[in-house]
Amino acid sequence: MKNSLADKRREREMLQDDLARAVGVSRQTIIAIERGRYDPRLTLAFRLASTFSCRIEDIFDPAG
Amino acid sequence: MRRWTLFALAVVGALGAVTALSQTRLLPSVLTAILFGLIVAASGPVAKVLADRSRSARRTNAEDSIEHDIAQRAAARTLPAALVVIVALGTGLALKGTYGPAALCYLGVVLVIVFHWIIYAVDRHRALSATTSLP
């Protein structure tokens, strides 16, 4: 699934490890999501959206 | 990494020490067997504690982490492989004429498959009953 996680993270000047700590997953999970190799569970998608104060669909594009 | 190295050295050292003592015949063979068993049995929980600490520090054991997902998929893929290994073992035993142990292997395979379907049926029932009870 295409996503704008890396862009959102850079906008906030966060490192991958910072984001990983914030949502309680490994840094490798963030890397895999940003590269589009791993689709997160709904719970993690909600936490990511909450971290960036946006909706899930603002980060993830199911058509991508 | 340092913890794992120390742990591996400790296990190898303990096994080596028991082996050396058993060679000098200072230890009775029963005690040697017990010590070997204790070392191997104790190394399991210690290894688990070390692994859990390492995973917690890197959050790789978090339910939403990719590592957790991969571990679950690997476990699911291991089941058919384990069944094939047990069937192969049973066939080997049957070809050697040891039919009793071969039958136990096949019985084990049948039990594992039955357990799998029981777990599947229970989980499916829980999931579907939760959805069908909605208005």
Tab-separated table of C-alpha atoms in Angstrom:
chain	number	residue	atom	x	y	z
A	1	MET	CA	0.000	0.000	0.000
A	2	LYS	CA	1.331	3.442	-0.947
A	3	ASN	CA	1.751	5.847	1.914
A	4	SER	CA	3.152	9.237	2.811
A	5	LEU	CA	4.585	8.201	6.166
A	6	ALA	CA	8.144	9.222	5.304
A	7	ASP	CA	6.965	12.681	4.171
A	8	LYS	CA	4.879	13.169	7.305
A	9	ARG	CA	7.806	12.099	9.462
A	10	ARG	CA	10.221	14.469	7.734
A	11	GLU	CA	7.740	17.321	8.039
A	12	ARG	CA	7.878	16.798	11.798
A	13	GLU	CA	11.690	16.399	11.650
A	14	MET	CA	11.402	13.020	13.296
A	15	LEU	CA	13.888	10.201	12.930
A	16	GLN	CA	12.604	6.711	12.126
A	17	ASP	CA	13.621	5.647	15.609
A	18	ASP	CA	11.737	8.565	17.187
A	19	LEU	CA	8.564	7.575	15.354
A	20	ALA	CA	9.095	3.907	16.211
A	21	ARG	CA	9.366	4.803	19.908
A	22	ALA	CA	6.325	7.058	19.712
A	23	VAL	CA	4.083	4.308	18.335
A	24	GLY	CA	5.753	1.430	20.207
A	25	VAL	CA	7.184	-0.652	17.365
A	26	SER	CA	10.644	-1.513	16.070
A	27	ARG	CA	12.517	0.866	13.743
A	28	GLN	CA	12.495	-1.877	11.108
A	29	THR	CA	8.685	-1.744	11.128
A	30	ILE	CA	8.738	1.963	10.251
A	31	ILE	CA	11.330	1.345	7.524
A	32	ALA	CA	9.229	-1.476	6.030
A	33	ILE	CA	6.047	0.647	6.064
A	34	GLU	CA	7.781	3.636	4.481
A	35	ARG	CA	9.133	1.415	1.702
A	36	GLY	CA	5.654	-0.033	1.112
A	37	ARG	CA	6.789	-3.535	2.032
A	38	TYR	CA	4.582	-3.913	5.091
A	39	ASP	CA	0.965	-2.983	5.607
A	40	PRO	CA	0.457	-2.142	9.280
A	41	ARG	CA	-2.392	-3.454	11.403
A	42	LEU	CA	-5.332	-1.161	11.982
A	43	THR	CA	-4.215	-0.457	15.571
A	44	LEU	CA	-0.793	0.734	14.390
A	45	ALA	CA	-2.334	2.744	11.544
A	46	PHE	CA	-4.512	4.536	14.105
A	47	ARG	CA	-1.495	5.247	16.332
A	48	LEU	CA	0.454	6.628	13.369
A	49	ALA	CA	-2.468	8.830	12.376
A	50	SER	CA	-2.827	10.011	15.956
A	51	THR	CA	0.883	10.842	16.131
A	52	PHE	CA	0.575	13.078	13.063
A	53	SER	CA	-2.859	14.393	14.105
A	54	CYS	CA	-4.459	13.303	10.866
A	55	ARG	CA	-6.741	10.578	9.494
A	56	ILE	CA	-5.490	7.153	8.429
A	57	GLU	CA	-6.379	7.873	4.805
A	58	ASP	CA	-4.196	11.000	4.934
A	59	ILE	CA	-1.211	8.646	5.378
A	60	PHE	CA	-2.246	5.468	3.579
A	61	ASP	CA	-3.639	5.213	0.084
A	62	PRO	CA	-5.420	1.883	-0.437
A	63	ALA	CA	-5.439	2.405	-4.199
A	64	GLY	CA	-1.650	2.649	-4.285
B	1	MET	CA	25.647	-9.602	21.852
B	2	ARG	CA	28.041	-9.657	24.778
B	3	ARG	CA	25.401	-11.329	26.950
B	4	TRP	CA	24.829	-14.013	24.326
B	5	THR	CA	28.572	-14.636	24.008
B	6	LEU	CA	28.924	-14.993	27.780
B	7	PHE	CA	25.891	-17.278	27.887
B	8	ALA	CA	27.237	-19.498	25.080
B	9	LEU	CA	30.669	-19.654	26.744
B	10	ALA	CA	29.072	-20.548	30.099
B	11	VAL	CA	27.020	-23.381	28.562
B	12	VAL	CA	29.959	-24.752	26.586
B	13	GLY	CA	32.198	-24.414	29.671
B	14	ALA	CA	29.711	-26.226	31.905
B	15	LEU	CA	29.245	-29.027	29.356
B	16	GLY	CA	33.024	-29.272	28.930
B	17	ALA	CA	33.581	-29.392	32.695
B	18	VAL	CA	31.056	-32.190	33.146
B	19	THR	CA	32.560	-34.070	30.210
B	20	ALA	CA	36.051	-33.696	31.697
B	21	LEU	CA	34.864	-34.855	35.127
B	22	SER	CA	33.093	-37.839	33.616
B	23	GLN	CA	36.322	-38.828	31.808
B	24	THR	CA	38.237	-38.890	35.103
B	25	ARG	CA	35.531	-41.153	36.538
B	26	LEU	CA	35.153	-38.817	39.526
B	27	LEU	CA	31.472	-38.514	38.713
B	28	PRO	CA	29.115	-41.487	38.650
B	29	SER	CA	27.483	-41.940	35.245
B	30	VAL	CA	24.021	-41.223	36.688
B	31	LEU	CA	25.208	-37.894	38.107
B	32	THR	CA	26.858	-37.041	34.780
B	33	ALA	CA	23.590	-37.671	32.950
B	34	ILE	CA	21.677	-35.562	35.490
B	35	LEU	CA	24.173	-32.696	35.196
B	36	PHE	CA	24.000	-32.757	31.385
B	37	GLY	CA	20.215	-32.691	31.600
B	38	LEU	CA	20.241	-29.822	34.116
B	39	ILE	CA	22.624	-27.721	32.016
B	40	VAL	CA	20.575	-28.211	28.849
B	41	ALA	CA	17.252	-27.700	30.674
B	42	ALA	CA	18.475	-24.547	32.460
B	43	SER	CA	19.934	-23.037	29.295
B	44	GLY	CA	16.439	-22.902	27.721
B	45	PRO	CA	14.815	-20.470	30.223
B	46	VAL	CA	18.021	-18.411	30.451
B	47	ALA	CA	18.114	-18.081	26.649
B	48	LYS	CA	14.444	-17.039	26.694
B	49	VAL	CA	15.093	-14.347	29.308
B	50	LEU	CA	18.029	-13.009	27.251
B	51	ALA	CA	15.956	-13.038	24.054
B	52	ASP	CA	12.997	-11.305	25.750
B	53	ARG	CA	15.251	-8.544	27.110
B	54	SER	CA	16.777	-7.975	23.698
B	55	ARG	CA	13.359	-7.921	21.970
B	56	SER	CA	11.867	-5.575	24.565
B	57	ALA	CA	14.730	-3.112	24.154
B	58	ARG	CA	14.236	-2.964	20.369
B	59	ARG	CA	10.422	-3.365	20.585
B	60	THR	CA	10.611	-6.277	18.122
B	61	ASN	CA	8.220	-8.233	20.364
B	62	ALA	CA	5.543	-5.548	20.098
B	63	GLU	CA	2.374	-6.989	18.567
B	64	ASP	CA	2.337	-4.390	15.785
B	65	SER	CA	6.007	-4.799	14.871
B	66	ILE	CA	6.915	-6.455	11.591
B	67	GLU	CA	9.115	-8.963	13.457
B	68	HIS	CA	6.108	-10.229	15.426
B	69	ASP	CA	4.156	-10.660	12.207
B	70	ILE	CA	7.034	-12.477	10.514
B	71	ALA	CA	7.510	-14.740	13.556
B	72	GLN	CA	3.827	-15.725	13.443
B	73	ARG	CA	3.966	-16.452	9.721
B	74	ALA	CA	7.157	-18.477	10.198
B	75	ALA	CA	5.500	-20.482	12.981
B	76	ALA	CA	2.497	-21.172	10.743
B	77	ARG	CA	4.767	-22.334	7.915
B	78	THR	CA	6.735	-24.538	10.296
B	79	LEU	CA	3.695	-26.716	11.049
B	80	PRO	CA	3.508	-28.423	7.613
B	81	ALA	CA	7.304	-28.815	7.610
B	82	ALA	CA	7.172	-30.468	11.048
B	83	LEU	CA	4.398	-32.799	9.866
B	84	VAL	CA	6.433	-33.829	6.802
B	85	VAL	CA	9.461	-34.527	9.013
B	86	ILE	CA	7.398	-36.672	11.400
B	87	VAL	CA	5.777	-38.580	8.512
B	88	ALA	CA	9.227	-39.170	6.986
B	89	LEU	CA	10.483	-40.407	10.347
B	90	GLY	CA	7.468	-42.716	10.675
B	91	THR	CA	8.039	-44.066	7.162
B	92	GLY	CA	11.711	-44.673	7.924
B	93	LEU	CA	10.814	-46.538	11.106
B	94	ALA	CA	8.164	-48.592	9.280
B	95	LEU	CA	10.656	-49.550	6.571
B	96	LYS	CA	13.028	-50.775	9.291
B	97	GLY	CA	10.238	-52.922	10.679
B	98	THR	CA	9.725	-50.949	13.895
B	99	TYR	CA	5.992	-50.594	13.430
B	100	GLY	CA	5.165	-49.507	17.002
B	101	PRO	CA	7.199	-46.270	16.970
B	102	ALA	CA	6.134	-45.684	13.343
B	103	ALA	CA	2.484	-45.915	14.375
B	104	LEU	CA	3.178	-43.422	17.202
B	105	CYS	CA	4.630	-40.988	14.643
B	106	TYR	CA	1.541	-41.279	12.439
B	107	LEU	CA	-0.723	-40.960	15.493
B	108	GLY	CA	1.170	-37.780	16.452
B	109	VAL	CA	0.546	-36.342	12.983
B	110	VAL	CA	-3.166	-37.171	13.193
B	111	LEU	CA	-3.402	-35.576	16.671
B	112	VAL	CA	-1.656	-32.396	15.501
B	113	ILE	CA	-4.039	-32.112	12.535
B	114	VAL	CA	-7.056	-32.718	14.827
B	115	PHE	CA	-5.792	-30.055	17.285
B	116	HIS	CA	-5.323	-27.636	14.397
B	117	TRP	CA	-8.922	-28.059	13.236
B	118	ILE	CA	-10.276	-27.841	16.802
B	119	ILE	CA	-8.414	-24.544	17.368
B	120	TYR	CA	-9.606	-23.310	13.963
B	121	ALA	CA	-13.224	-24.256	14.691
B	122	VAL	CA	-13.197	-22.630	18.160
B	123	ASP	CA	-11.641	-19.389	16.881
B	124	ARG	CA	-14.016	-19.302	13.894
B	125	HIS	CA	-17.008	-19.863	16.143
B	126	ARG	CA	-15.901	-17.032	18.468
B	127	ALA	CA	-15.312	-14.635	15.578
B	128	LEU	CA	-18.580	-15.434	13.785
B	129	SER	CA	-20.743	-15.511	16.891
B	130	ALA	CA	-19.448	-12.045	17.744
B	131	THR	CA	-20.508	-10.709	14.345
B	132	THR	CA	-23.853	-12.494	14.016
B	133	SER	CA	-25.061	-11.286	17.415
B	134	LEU	CA	-25.108	-7.716	16.148
B	135	PRO	CA	-28.571	-6.310	15.208
